[in-house]
Amino acid sequence: MCAFRILLPGLIVSGLILAQAPPPAAKSTAAKAVPAAKSTTAAKSTAAPAASGAGMTDEQKTIYAIGVFLYKRDNLAGFNLTPAELELVKKGISDAAAGKPAVNLDVEGPKLQPLLDARTKAAGAAYLAKAAAQPGFVKTPSGLLYKEERPGAGSSPKPTDTVRVNYRGTFTNGTEFDSSYKTGKPAELPLTGVIPCWTEALQKMKVGAKASLVCPYQIAYGETGRGTIPGFSTLLFDVELLAINPPAAGK
């Protein structure tokens, strides 16, 4: 799986994943590493064995975990594999273990990332079309889908302000990749340092407001992605604007 650029096991920027503009313009920020985002698809595929795990020996559980590890580490959920395709993956593992792979990895390996990119992009486009038809969502010229869930009061932040927010971010399949609610600590973020989707959306909000955002990859993390977020990912956010901190005098 050396062809993947998303092989970053155990890495996600806790609480500050939004505070980085898409590469290459983003400045790096120190952050605490936490376990990689869990895959909804992976959870579904491992739920039954986990429930019957009591029938496994300790060693069998560890061997079984190899499959779970490979699925999550190599972001197989992003391929949206059909049952038939998953069987092909299993056969590839079996054939490789027997020393008789049916294909040349040097030839097929470089095709993996383009396939992942194409499927991620297609899944995002399909979700955007579906969400745009839902009541309450407004589409802006940038492609942002914005829905106010709860109104706020007072002023809205300016591009130079820093905001305090609670948020939850998920992929289109429902997998959560970051959440301030889980850490119990709201995030302090400058609007000059967040992804374009956030910069635009937060300026529509007043303090106390809560909104749902659907961010196409062009105004999220682009074609290259960031950390455990693959390139071409359409991202969903629930955001609460808790406070606005204007820039200090003279800045």
Tab-separated table of C-alpha atoms in Angstrom:
chain	number	residue	atom	x	y	z
A	1	MET	CA	0.000	0.000	0.000
A	2	CYS	CA	3.001	2.274	-0.411
A	3	ALA	CA	1.161	4.107	-3.183
A	4	PHE	CA	-1.174	5.801	-0.685
A	5	ARG	CA	-0.476	9.318	0.454
A	6	ILE	CA	-3.057	8.866	3.209
A	7	LEU	CA	-1.124	6.255	5.204
A	8	LEU	CA	-0.928	8.263	8.399
A	9	PRO	CA	-2.012	5.847	11.157
A	10	GLY	CA	-2.977	7.404	14.455
A	11	LEU	CA	-2.749	11.024	13.266
A	12	ILE	CA	-5.450	13.654	13.504
A	13	VAL	CA	-5.200	17.221	14.692
A	14	SER	CA	-7.272	17.385	17.841
A	15	GLY	CA	-9.423	20.477	18.153
A	16	LEU	CA	-7.305	22.417	15.652
A	17	ILE	CA	-7.838	20.507	12.436
A	18	LEU	CA	-9.966	23.392	11.228
A	19	ALA	CA	-7.363	25.989	12.066
A	20	GLN	CA	-5.279	25.133	9.060
A	21	ALA	CA	-5.936	26.476	5.598
A	22	PRO	CA	-5.626	24.000	2.726
A	23	PRO	CA	-2.024	23.302	1.742
A	24	PRO	CA	0.301	24.806	0.701
A	25	ALA	CA	-0.781	28.135	2.196
A	26	ALA	CA	-1.453	26.747	5.667
A	27	LYS	CA	1.004	27.323	8.493
A	28	SER	CA	1.743	24.274	10.592
A	29	THR	CA	0.534	24.315	14.180
A	30	ALA	CA	1.624	22.122	17.041
A	31	ALA	CA	-1.128	19.766	18.042
A	32	LYS	CA	-1.689	16.708	20.133
A	33	ALA	CA	-1.922	13.446	18.222
A	34	VAL	CA	-4.931	11.281	18.949
A	35	PRO	CA	-6.202	8.050	17.341
A	36	ALA	CA	-7.246	8.284	13.711
A	37	ALA	CA	-10.889	8.789	12.799
A	38	LYS	CA	-13.047	5.712	13.052
A	39	SER	CA	-14.704	4.408	9.923
A	40	THR	CA	-18.443	3.914	9.871
A	41	THR	CA	-18.039	1.291	7.176
A	42	ALA	CA	-15.389	-0.457	9.172
A	43	ALA	CA	-17.628	-0.409	12.223
A	44	LYS	CA	-20.379	-2.105	10.277
A	45	SER	CA	-18.071	-4.751	8.878
A	46	THR	CA	-16.584	-5.615	12.276
A	47	ALA	CA	-19.679	-5.335	14.461
A	48	ALA	CA	-20.770	-8.981	14.156
A	49	PRO	CA	-17.336	-10.529	14.812
A	50	ALA	CA	-16.832	-8.195	17.777
A	51	ALA	CA	-20.112	-9.383	19.260
A	52	SER	CA	-19.016	-13.013	18.924
A	53	GLY	CA	-15.418	-12.306	19.910
A	54	ALA	CA	-15.986	-14.236	23.128
A	55	GLY	CA	-15.627	-17.397	21.042
A	56	MET	CA	-12.089	-16.454	19.997
A	57	THR	CA	-8.917	-17.168	21.876
A	58	ASP	CA	-6.766	-14.199	22.814
A	59	GLU	CA	-4.390	-15.030	19.974
A	60	GLN	CA	-7.243	-15.325	17.477
A	61	LYS	CA	-8.510	-11.896	18.510
A	62	THR	CA	-5.068	-10.444	17.886
A	63	ILE	CA	-4.817	-12.097	14.469
A	64	TYR	CA	-8.323	-10.882	13.629
A	65	ALA	CA	-7.202	-7.366	14.577
A	66	ILE	CA	-4.715	-7.450	11.682
A	67	GLY	CA	-7.628	-7.180	9.272
A	68	VAL	CA	-9.240	-4.369	11.265
A	69	PHE	CA	-5.913	-2.524	11.407
A	70	LEU	CA	-5.314	-2.800	7.672
A	71	TYR	CA	-8.861	-1.657	6.889
A	72	LYS	CA	-8.579	1.440	9.052
A	73	ARG	CA	-4.936	2.278	8.419
A	74	ASP	CA	-5.220	2.130	4.663
A	75	ASN	CA	-8.557	4.006	4.589
A	76	LEU	CA	-10.329	1.204	2.755
A	77	ALA	CA	-13.648	2.748	3.823
A	78	GLY	CA	-12.955	5.559	1.362
A	79	PHE	CA	-13.195	3.105	-1.534
A	80	ASN	CA	-16.829	2.282	-0.640
A	81	LEU	CA	-16.140	-1.338	-1.507
A	82	THR	CA	-19.030	-3.540	-2.567
A	83	PRO	CA	-19.257	-7.035	-1.030
A	84	ALA	CA	-17.841	-8.469	-4.266
A	85	GLU	CA	-14.939	-6.014	-4.201
A	86	LEU	CA	-14.232	-6.818	-0.573
A	87	GLU	CA	-13.952	-10.476	-1.559
A	88	LEU	CA	-11.357	-9.458	-4.154
A	89	VAL	CA	-9.368	-7.704	-1.416
A	90	LYS	CA	-9.502	-10.860	0.710
A	91	LYS	CA	-8.347	-12.934	-2.257
A	92	GLY	CA	-5.479	-10.516	-2.841
A	93	ILE	CA	-4.331	-11.029	0.750
A	94	SER	CA	-4.640	-14.816	0.430
A	95	ASP	CA	-2.764	-14.913	-2.880
A	96	ALA	CA	-0.023	-12.631	-1.551
A	97	ALA	CA	0.337	-14.826	1.534
A	98	ALA	CA	0.741	-17.848	-0.765
A	99	GLY	CA	3.350	-15.989	-2.796
A	100	LYS	CA	1.188	-16.104	-5.918
A	101	PRO	CA	-0.415	-12.680	-6.456
A	102	ALA	CA	-2.536	-12.545	-9.598
A	103	VAL	CA	-1.411	-9.018	-10.525
A	104	ASN	CA	1.814	-7.041	-10.550
A	105	LEU	CA	1.751	-4.605	-7.626
A	106	ASP	CA	4.256	-2.327	-9.379
A	107	VAL	CA	1.688	-1.906	-12.160
A	108	GLU	CA	-1.555	-1.844	-10.167
A	109	GLY	CA	-0.300	-0.131	-7.000
A	110	PRO	CA	0.020	3.354	-8.531
A	111	LYS	CA	-3.628	3.133	-9.613
A	112	LEU	CA	-4.901	2.894	-6.035
A	113	GLN	CA	-4.709	6.579	-5.141
A	114	PRO	CA	-6.419	7.769	-8.349
A	115	LEU	CA	-9.208	5.245	-7.719
A	116	LEU	CA	-9.638	6.466	-4.138
A	117	ASP	CA	-9.658	10.092	-5.317
A	118	ALA	CA	-12.265	9.380	-8.000
A	119	ARG	CA	-14.577	7.526	-5.613
A	120	THR	CA	-14.209	10.146	-2.883
A	121	LYS	CA	-14.971	12.923	-5.364
A	122	ALA	CA	-18.005	11.079	-6.755
A	123	ALA	CA	-19.393	10.375	-3.276
A	124	GLY	CA	-19.023	14.045	-2.380
A	125	ALA	CA	-20.763	15.245	-5.531
A	126	ALA	CA	-23.678	12.881	-4.917
A	127	TYR	CA	-24.023	14.046	-1.315
A	128	LEU	CA	-23.910	17.717	-2.289
A	129	ALA	CA	-26.698	17.241	-4.824
A	130	LYS	CA	-28.848	15.431	-2.270
A	131	ALA	CA	-28.197	17.955	0.518
A	132	ALA	CA	-28.910	20.929	-1.764
A	133	ALA	CA	-32.433	19.613	-2.252
A	134	GLN	CA	-33.123	19.418	1.485
A	135	PRO	CA	-35.279	22.160	3.063
A	136	GLY	CA	-33.384	24.944	4.789
A	137	PHE	CA	-30.061	24.685	2.987
A	138	VAL	CA	-28.869	27.708	1.047
A	139	LYS	CA	-26.140	27.328	-1.571
A	140	THR	CA	-23.681	30.200	-1.922
A	141	PRO	CA	-21.583	31.029	-5.013
A	142	SER	CA	-18.572	29.234	-3.483
A	143	GLY	CA	-20.544	25.986	-3.296
A	144	LEU	CA	-21.057	26.100	0.478
A	145	LEU	CA	-24.368	24.662	1.683
A	146	TYR	CA	-25.465	26.576	4.784
A	147	LYS	CA	-28.411	25.886	7.072
A	148	GLU	CA	-29.172	27.864	10.212
A	149	GLU	CA	-30.336	25.476	12.913
A	150	ARG	CA	-30.648	28.078	15.680
A	151	PRO	CA	-30.511	31.878	15.348
A	152	GLY	CA	-28.082	33.992	17.321
A	153	ALA	CA	-28.086	37.602	18.440
A	154	GLY	CA	-25.811	40.604	18.199
A	155	SER	CA	-22.969	40.968	15.739
A	156	SER	CA	-21.285	38.576	13.340
A	157	PRO	CA	-17.516	38.015	13.240
A	158	LYS	CA	-15.295	39.904	10.823
A	159	PRO	CA	-12.551	38.178	8.816
A	160	THR	CA	-9.942	39.533	11.256
A	161	ASP	CA	-11.703	38.218	14.384
A	162	THR	CA	-11.019	35.124	16.445
A	163	VAL	CA	-14.039	33.017	17.356
A	164	ARG	CA	-14.812	30.526	20.090
A	165	VAL	CA	-16.852	27.620	18.765
A	166	ASN	CA	-18.101	24.157	19.455
A	167	TYR	CA	-18.183	21.898	16.430
A	168	ARG	CA	-18.450	18.374	15.105
A	169	GLY	CA	-17.009	17.304	11.751
A	170	THR	CA	-17.988	14.213	9.784
A	171	PHE	CA	-17.468	12.678	6.376
A	172	THR	CA	-20.460	12.108	4.098
A	173	ASN	CA	-20.737	8.506	5.335
A	174	GLY	CA	-21.309	9.752	8.887
A	175	THR	CA	-17.834	8.982	10.222
A	176	GLU	CA	-16.790	11.599	12.765
A	177	PHE	CA	-13.220	12.865	12.336
A	178	ASP	CA	-13.123	15.646	14.935
A	179	SER	CA	-15.300	17.117	17.661
A	180	SER	CA	-14.867	19.737	20.366
A	181	TYR	CA	-17.868	18.196	22.098
A	182	LYS	CA	-15.861	15.041	22.764
A	183	THR	CA	-12.959	16.961	24.260
A	184	GLY	CA	-15.308	19.164	26.269
A	185	LYS	CA	-13.272	22.214	25.268
A	186	PRO	CA	-14.450	24.797	22.718
A	187	ALA	CA	-11.936	25.811	20.061
A	188	GLU	CA	-10.478	29.316	19.686
A	189	LEU	CA	-9.900	29.908	15.968
A	190	PRO	CA	-8.865	32.955	13.923
A	191	LEU	CA	-10.986	33.366	10.816
A	192	THR	CA	-7.793	34.011	8.878
A	193	GLY	CA	-6.593	30.494	9.737
A	194	VAL	CA	-9.587	28.246	9.099
A	195	ILE	CA	-10.662	26.545	5.891
A	196	PRO	CA	-12.487	28.859	3.428
A	197	CYS	CA	-15.797	27.124	4.117
A	198	TRP	CA	-15.585	28.151	7.762
A	199	THR	CA	-14.390	31.682	7.046
A	200	GLU	CA	-17.465	32.227	4.896
A	201	ALA	CA	-20.005	30.446	7.084
A	202	LEU	CA	-19.024	31.991	10.410
A	203	GLN	CA	-19.468	35.491	9.019
A	204	LYS	CA	-23.121	34.583	8.436
A	205	MET	CA	-23.599	33.637	12.097
A	206	LYS	CA	-24.341	35.701	15.180
A	207	VAL	CA	-23.252	34.771	18.691
A	208	GLY	CA	-25.354	31.901	19.989
A	209	ALA	CA	-26.227	30.635	16.526
A	210	LYS	CA	-25.864	27.043	15.436
A	211	ALA	CA	-25.534	26.018	11.801
A	212	SER	CA	-25.027	22.974	9.606
A	213	LEU	CA	-22.415	23.261	6.866
A	214	VAL	CA	-21.701	21.078	3.871
A	215	CYS	CA	-18.287	21.988	2.490
A	216	PRO	CA	-17.235	20.781	-0.977
A	217	TYR	CA	-13.579	19.847	-1.217
A	218	GLN	CA	-12.725	23.036	-3.145
A	219	ILE	CA	-13.367	25.142	-0.002
A	220	ALA	CA	-12.244	22.498	2.506
A	221	TYR	CA	-8.923	20.623	2.156
A	222	GLY	CA	-8.762	20.537	-1.615
A	223	GLU	CA	-7.365	17.777	-3.785
A	224	THR	CA	-4.582	16.796	-1.391
A	225	GLY	CA	-6.485	16.515	1.891
A	226	ARG	CA	-4.956	16.880	5.329
A	227	GLY	CA	-4.004	14.212	7.869
A	228	THR	CA	-6.689	11.540	7.918
A	229	ILE	CA	-8.921	13.605	5.611
A	230	PRO	CA	-8.420	12.305	2.050
A	231	GLY	CA	-8.226	14.625	-0.914
A	232	PHE	CA	-11.496	15.537	-2.647
A	233	SER	CA	-13.443	15.048	0.617
A	234	THR	CA	-16.774	16.810	1.048
A	235	LEU	CA	-17.057	17.585	4.763
A	236	LEU	CA	-20.026	18.160	7.060
A	237	PHE	CA	-19.942	20.361	10.161
A	238	ASP	CA	-22.262	21.293	12.986
A	239	VAL	CA	-21.000	24.609	14.371
A	240	GLU	CA	-22.035	26.742	17.353
A	241	LEU	CA	-20.672	30.293	17.584
A	242	LEU	CA	-20.070	30.920	21.290
A	243	ALA	CA	-18.129	34.185	21.271
A	244	ILE	CA	-16.233	36.677	19.128
A	245	ASN	CA	-12.863	38.082	20.108
A	246	PRO	CA	-11.946	41.111	17.989
A	247	PRO	CA	-8.255	41.621	17.151
A	248	ALA	CA	-6.196	43.460	19.782
A	249	ALA	CA	-5.713	47.185	19.273
A	250	GLY	CA	-2.921	47.977	16.857
A	251	LYS	CA	-3.072	44.585	15.114
